[in-house]
Every structure is written in structure tokens, then in C-alpha cells.
Coordinates of C-alpha atoms in Angstrom, one line a residue:
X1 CA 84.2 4.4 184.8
X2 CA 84.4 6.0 181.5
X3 CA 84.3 9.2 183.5
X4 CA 87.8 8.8 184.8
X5 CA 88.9 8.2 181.2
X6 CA 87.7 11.2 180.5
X7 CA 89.6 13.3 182.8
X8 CA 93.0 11.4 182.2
X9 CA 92.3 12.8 178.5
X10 CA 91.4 16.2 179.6
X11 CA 94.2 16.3 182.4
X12 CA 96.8 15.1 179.6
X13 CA 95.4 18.1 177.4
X14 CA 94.4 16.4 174.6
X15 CA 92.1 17.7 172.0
X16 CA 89.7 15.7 169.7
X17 CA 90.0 16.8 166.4
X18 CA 87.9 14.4 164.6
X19 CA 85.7 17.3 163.1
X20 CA 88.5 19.9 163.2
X21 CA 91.1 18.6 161.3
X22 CA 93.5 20.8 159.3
X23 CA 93.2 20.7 155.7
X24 CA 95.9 21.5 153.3
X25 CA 98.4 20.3 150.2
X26 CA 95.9 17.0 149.6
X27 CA 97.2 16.1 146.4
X28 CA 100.9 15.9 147.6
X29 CA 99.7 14.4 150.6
X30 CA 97.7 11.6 148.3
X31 CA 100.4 10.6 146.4
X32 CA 102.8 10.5 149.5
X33 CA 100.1 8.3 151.5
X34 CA 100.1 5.8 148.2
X35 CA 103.3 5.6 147.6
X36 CA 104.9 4.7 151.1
X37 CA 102.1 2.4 152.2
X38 CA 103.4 -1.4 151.2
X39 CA 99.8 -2.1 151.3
X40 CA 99.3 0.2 147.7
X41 CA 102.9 0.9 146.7
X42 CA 103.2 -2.3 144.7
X43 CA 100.7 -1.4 142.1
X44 CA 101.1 0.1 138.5
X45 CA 100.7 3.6 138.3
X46 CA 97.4 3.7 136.9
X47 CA 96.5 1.7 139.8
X48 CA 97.4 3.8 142.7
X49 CA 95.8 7.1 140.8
X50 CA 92.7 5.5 141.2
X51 CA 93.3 5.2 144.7
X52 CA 94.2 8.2 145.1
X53 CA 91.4 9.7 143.6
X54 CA 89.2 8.6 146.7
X55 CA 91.5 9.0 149.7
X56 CA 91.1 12.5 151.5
X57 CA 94.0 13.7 153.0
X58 CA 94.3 15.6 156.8
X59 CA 97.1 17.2 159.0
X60 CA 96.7 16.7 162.8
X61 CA 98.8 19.1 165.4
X62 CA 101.4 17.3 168.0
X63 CA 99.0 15.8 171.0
X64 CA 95.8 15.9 168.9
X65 CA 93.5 13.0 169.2
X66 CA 92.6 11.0 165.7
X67 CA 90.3 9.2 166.8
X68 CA 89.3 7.6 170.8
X69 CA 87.5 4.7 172.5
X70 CA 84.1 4.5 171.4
X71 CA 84.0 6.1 168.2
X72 CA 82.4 4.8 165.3
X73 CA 84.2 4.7 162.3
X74 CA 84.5 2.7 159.0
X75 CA 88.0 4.6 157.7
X76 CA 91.4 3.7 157.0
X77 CA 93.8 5.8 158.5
X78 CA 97.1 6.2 156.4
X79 CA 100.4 7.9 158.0
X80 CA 101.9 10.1 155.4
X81 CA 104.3 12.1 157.9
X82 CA 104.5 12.5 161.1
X83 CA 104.1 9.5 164.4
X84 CA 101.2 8.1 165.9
X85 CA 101.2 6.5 169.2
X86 CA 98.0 3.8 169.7
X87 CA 96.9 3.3 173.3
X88 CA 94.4 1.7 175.6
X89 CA 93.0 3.3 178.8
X90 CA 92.4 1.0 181.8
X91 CA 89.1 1.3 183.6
X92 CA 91.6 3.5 186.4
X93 CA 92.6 5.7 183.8
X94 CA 96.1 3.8 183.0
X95 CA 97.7 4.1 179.8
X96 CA 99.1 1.1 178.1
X97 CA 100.6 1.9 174.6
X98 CA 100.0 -0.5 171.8
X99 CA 101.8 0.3 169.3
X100 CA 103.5 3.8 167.3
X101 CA 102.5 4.2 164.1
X102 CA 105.1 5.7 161.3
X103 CA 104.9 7.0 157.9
X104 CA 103.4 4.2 155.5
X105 CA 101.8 2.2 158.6
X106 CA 98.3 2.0 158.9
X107 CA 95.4 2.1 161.4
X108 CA 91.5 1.3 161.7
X109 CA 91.5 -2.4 159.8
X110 CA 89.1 -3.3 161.8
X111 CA 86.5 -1.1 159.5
X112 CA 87.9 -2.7 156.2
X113 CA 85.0 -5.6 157.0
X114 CA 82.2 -3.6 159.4
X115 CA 81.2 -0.8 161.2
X116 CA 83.6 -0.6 163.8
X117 CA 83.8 1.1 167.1
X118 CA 87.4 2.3 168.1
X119 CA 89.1 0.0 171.3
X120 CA 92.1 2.6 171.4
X121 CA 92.8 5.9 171.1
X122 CA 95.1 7.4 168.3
X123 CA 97.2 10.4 169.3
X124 CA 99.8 12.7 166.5
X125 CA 103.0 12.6 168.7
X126 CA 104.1 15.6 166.2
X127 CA 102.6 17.3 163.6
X128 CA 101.5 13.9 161.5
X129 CA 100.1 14.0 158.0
X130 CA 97.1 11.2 157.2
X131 CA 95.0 9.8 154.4
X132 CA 91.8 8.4 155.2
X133 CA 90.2 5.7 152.6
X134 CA 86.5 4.7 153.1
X135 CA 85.6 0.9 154.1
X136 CA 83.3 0.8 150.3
X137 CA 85.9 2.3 148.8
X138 CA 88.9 -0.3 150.0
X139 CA 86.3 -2.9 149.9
X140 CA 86.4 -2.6 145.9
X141 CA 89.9 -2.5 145.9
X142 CA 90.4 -5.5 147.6
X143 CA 88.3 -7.2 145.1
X144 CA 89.8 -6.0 142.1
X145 CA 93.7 -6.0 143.3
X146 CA 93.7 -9.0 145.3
X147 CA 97.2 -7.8 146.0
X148 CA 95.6 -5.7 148.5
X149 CA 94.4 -8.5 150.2
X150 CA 98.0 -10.3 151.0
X151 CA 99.7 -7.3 151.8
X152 CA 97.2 -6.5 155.0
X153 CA 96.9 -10.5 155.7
X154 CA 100.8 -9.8 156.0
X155 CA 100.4 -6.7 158.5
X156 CA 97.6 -8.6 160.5
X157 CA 100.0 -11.2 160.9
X158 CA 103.2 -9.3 162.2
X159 CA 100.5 -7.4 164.4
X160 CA 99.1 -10.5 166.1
X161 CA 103.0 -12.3 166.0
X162 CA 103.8 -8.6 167.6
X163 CA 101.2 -8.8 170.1
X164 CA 101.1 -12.5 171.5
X165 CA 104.8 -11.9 172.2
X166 CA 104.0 -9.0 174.3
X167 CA 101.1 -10.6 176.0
X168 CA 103.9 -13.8 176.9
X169 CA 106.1 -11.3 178.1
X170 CA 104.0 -9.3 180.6
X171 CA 103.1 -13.2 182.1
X172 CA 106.2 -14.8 181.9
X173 CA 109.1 -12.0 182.0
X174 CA 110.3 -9.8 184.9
X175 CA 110.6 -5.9 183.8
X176 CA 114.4 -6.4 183.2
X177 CA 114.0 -9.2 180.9
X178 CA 111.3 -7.2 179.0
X179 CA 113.5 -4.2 178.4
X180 CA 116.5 -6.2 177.2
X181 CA 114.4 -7.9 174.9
X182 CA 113.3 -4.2 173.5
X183 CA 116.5 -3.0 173.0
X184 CA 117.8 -6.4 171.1
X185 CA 114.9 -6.0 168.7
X186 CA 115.5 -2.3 167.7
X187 CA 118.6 -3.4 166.5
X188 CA 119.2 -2.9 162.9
X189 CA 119.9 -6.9 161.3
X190 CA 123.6 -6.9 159.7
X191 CA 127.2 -6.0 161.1
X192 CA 127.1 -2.7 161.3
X193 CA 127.6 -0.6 164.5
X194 CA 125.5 -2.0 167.8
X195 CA 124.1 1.3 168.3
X196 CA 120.6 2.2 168.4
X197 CA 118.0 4.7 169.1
X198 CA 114.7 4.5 171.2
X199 CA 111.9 5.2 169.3
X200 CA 109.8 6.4 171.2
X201 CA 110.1 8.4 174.6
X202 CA 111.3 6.9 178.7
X203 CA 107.2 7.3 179.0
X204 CA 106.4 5.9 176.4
X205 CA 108.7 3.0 176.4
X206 CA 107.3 2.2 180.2
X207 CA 103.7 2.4 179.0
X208 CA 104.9 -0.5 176.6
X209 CA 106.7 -2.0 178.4
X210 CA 104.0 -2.3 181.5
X211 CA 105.9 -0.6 184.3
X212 CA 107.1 3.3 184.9
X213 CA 109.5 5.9 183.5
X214 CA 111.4 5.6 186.6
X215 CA 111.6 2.1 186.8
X216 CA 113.1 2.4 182.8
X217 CA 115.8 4.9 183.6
X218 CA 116.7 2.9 187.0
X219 CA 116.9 -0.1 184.4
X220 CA 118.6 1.1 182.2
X221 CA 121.0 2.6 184.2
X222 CA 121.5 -0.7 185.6
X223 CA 122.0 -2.5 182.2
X224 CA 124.6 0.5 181.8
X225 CA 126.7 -0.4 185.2
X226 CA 126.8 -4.3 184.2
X227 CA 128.5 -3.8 181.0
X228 CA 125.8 -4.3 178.4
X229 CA 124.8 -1.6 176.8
X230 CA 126.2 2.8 177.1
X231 CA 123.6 5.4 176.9
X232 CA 124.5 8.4 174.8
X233 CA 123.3 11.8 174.0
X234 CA 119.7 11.7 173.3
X235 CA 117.9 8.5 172.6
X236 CA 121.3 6.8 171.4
X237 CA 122.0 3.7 173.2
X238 CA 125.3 1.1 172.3
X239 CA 124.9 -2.7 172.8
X240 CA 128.1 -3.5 174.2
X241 CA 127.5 -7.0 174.9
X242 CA 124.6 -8.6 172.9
X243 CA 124.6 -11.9 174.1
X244 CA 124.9 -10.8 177.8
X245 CA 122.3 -8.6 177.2
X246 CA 119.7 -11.4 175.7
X247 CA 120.7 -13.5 179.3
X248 CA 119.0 -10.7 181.3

């Protein structure tokens, strides 16, 4: 079975980069990694230069693979710059993405407490900047800030509020539902315009989403005709009728 994987990976072109990693402007890169995570970014000064005085910075290409099923690791993966898209392969070789990752957002907390062998693979969606943190290393941390501590609790929290509501909705809601519900959530809170933008590509929204690219645009284009929302150049798409829209 894990064969097939295999050759979705090669088919898709990917490359594992895990020992070939670019190198390059670490100590900007450092402080960048620090300062936009919320996990470190509340600390004094002195504080996060002592972070950043063990975290080891990398660059990664567009479509290079961080890290994939099966790999042992016990690292903390930072976002710096840059997007990284999280996804599962089914046995078949079907993609089901889990979750994009931007800068200040954080991956690999399953090492933080053991050896840990990657359940996803992690994928630069364009050229993405990261800082890597050792599990001994955050493990002191976490004992002596206990700041730390709260801020991932917090993250571990919206992850599993995040994913429970995705589980209900591939059980409970029909495609349509699922999409309006998306679209709702990516908008900003506050009265400002009802215009938003995708974050993320038709194939990668589908992948989320548990159904097809052309299902999405058929969607979408169906939301369009009903009144609810206008697609625009791009991404860009205005809700024109919220509450219809949440009804769907």
C-alpha cells in the first residue's frame, strides 16, 4: 500500500528535502521565527535571545517536501515566511489536506513530549522560510517559561476545536453546506466590506473540503447564480447575502 503513496508523491513531483535543505540569512531568519510565533513572542527580550540561540533556521523551494509519513522526528517546525500545506495520503493514494500553515504557525508538537513519527506530510506551497527547535531544547523552555506551556495548550485547543468541526461536517453536512460554512468563516469579524479571499487554491480547497476541484467551482458557481456570494478577479469572493448563505 505504501507503494502507491509513493508514486502519488513522485507523480505530483515532489522532492524530499529533509537532508538538502537550503541554508542562508539564519540570524534574520531566527529573530523573524521568534518574534511572529505567539508561542515565544510574549517573552522579554532576553528571553527570546536565548531561544534563538538554539533554533536553526532553513529555506525550502515551492513543492518541496518538509517532512512525510513515516519519518522520525523530535523537531519543532517554525514558519518564518512562506505557506505550508499539511496533508494525509489515503491507503489509494488520496490527498486529504489538514491544515495550511502561515508565518508564526507551527508544526511537529507531537515531538515536544516523544520521539515521534510523522502521520502527514508537510509541503512549502512557495518558497517558505523555517526554524527548527529541538524536543530537549523546548522541553527546558517549557519548564522554565511556563508561558510556553499555555500558549501551545491554546493552539492544541483551536486545533482539535478546528478538527472535530471538520470531522462533524464530513458526517453530517452535504458538500454545499460544507463550502458555505468555509466561506462564512474566512470572513474577517467587524463591519467592514463582506469581501474575502480564498486562502488557499480550488484544489486545495476540495482536498479540505472532501470532494473535487470541479465539484468547488460547479458550487460555487451555483452559490453565485442564487444570490449569495460574486466571485471576482483572482481568489476574491463578496458575500452578498450572509445569512442566506449560512441557510445553505
Amino acid at each position: 500500500m505504501h507503494e502507491i503513496k509513493n508514486q502519488y508523491i513522485e507523480k505530483q513531483g515532489y522532492h524530499d528535502v529533509t537532508h538538502t535543505h537550503h541554508q542562508g540569512h539564519e540570524s534574520a531568519s531566527h529573530a523573524s521565527c521568534i518574534t511572529v510565533v505567539p508561542i515565544f513572542n510574549h517573552l522579554e527580550g532576553e528571553q527570546m535571545e536565548e531561544i534563538m540561540k538554539v533554533t536553526k533556521s532553513t529555506s525550502f523551494k515551492k513543492g518541496e517536501v518538509i517532512y512525510r509519513e513515516g519519518d522520525i522526528s523530535d523537531l519543532l517546525y517554525i514558519v518564518s515566511k512562506g505557506k505550508i500545506r499539511i496533508y494525509r495520503l489515503s491507503e489509494s493514494g488520496k490527498e486529504q489536506l489538514v491544515r495550511i500553515l502561515n508565518p508564526g504557525d507551527f508544526t511537529g508538537e507531537l515531538a515536544l513530549f516523544r520521539e515521534s513519527i510523522q502521520e502527514a506530510y508537510a509541503e512549502a506551497m512557495s518558497d517558505t522560510d523555517v526554524c527548527m527547535i529541538s524536543r530537549n531544547d523546548l522541553q527546558e523552555f517549557l519548564l522554565k517559561y511556563p508561558t510556553i506551556s499555555l500558549k501551545i495548550l491554546s493552539e492544541f485547543s483551536n486545533r482539535l476545536e478546528t478538527s472535530e468541526k471538520q470531522t462533524t461536517r464530513f458526517a453530517t453536512e452535504k458538500v454545499d453546506t460544507r463550502l458555505a460554512l468555509f466561506l462564512a468563516e474566512c470572513m474577517e469579524s467587524g463591519d467592514g466590506p463582506m469581501e474575502i479571499e480564498l486562502p488557499m487554491s480550488k484544489k486545495d480547497l476540495a482536498s479540505y473540503l472532501g470532494t473535487t476541484p470541479e465539484t468547488i467551482s460547479r458550487k460555487l458557481a451555483d452559490l453565485e447564480n442564487e444570490g449569495y456570494i460574486k466571485q471576482k478577479s483572482g481568489r476574491k469572493i463578496e458575500i452578498l447575502d450572509l445569512d442566506g448563505l449560512l441557510l445553505v
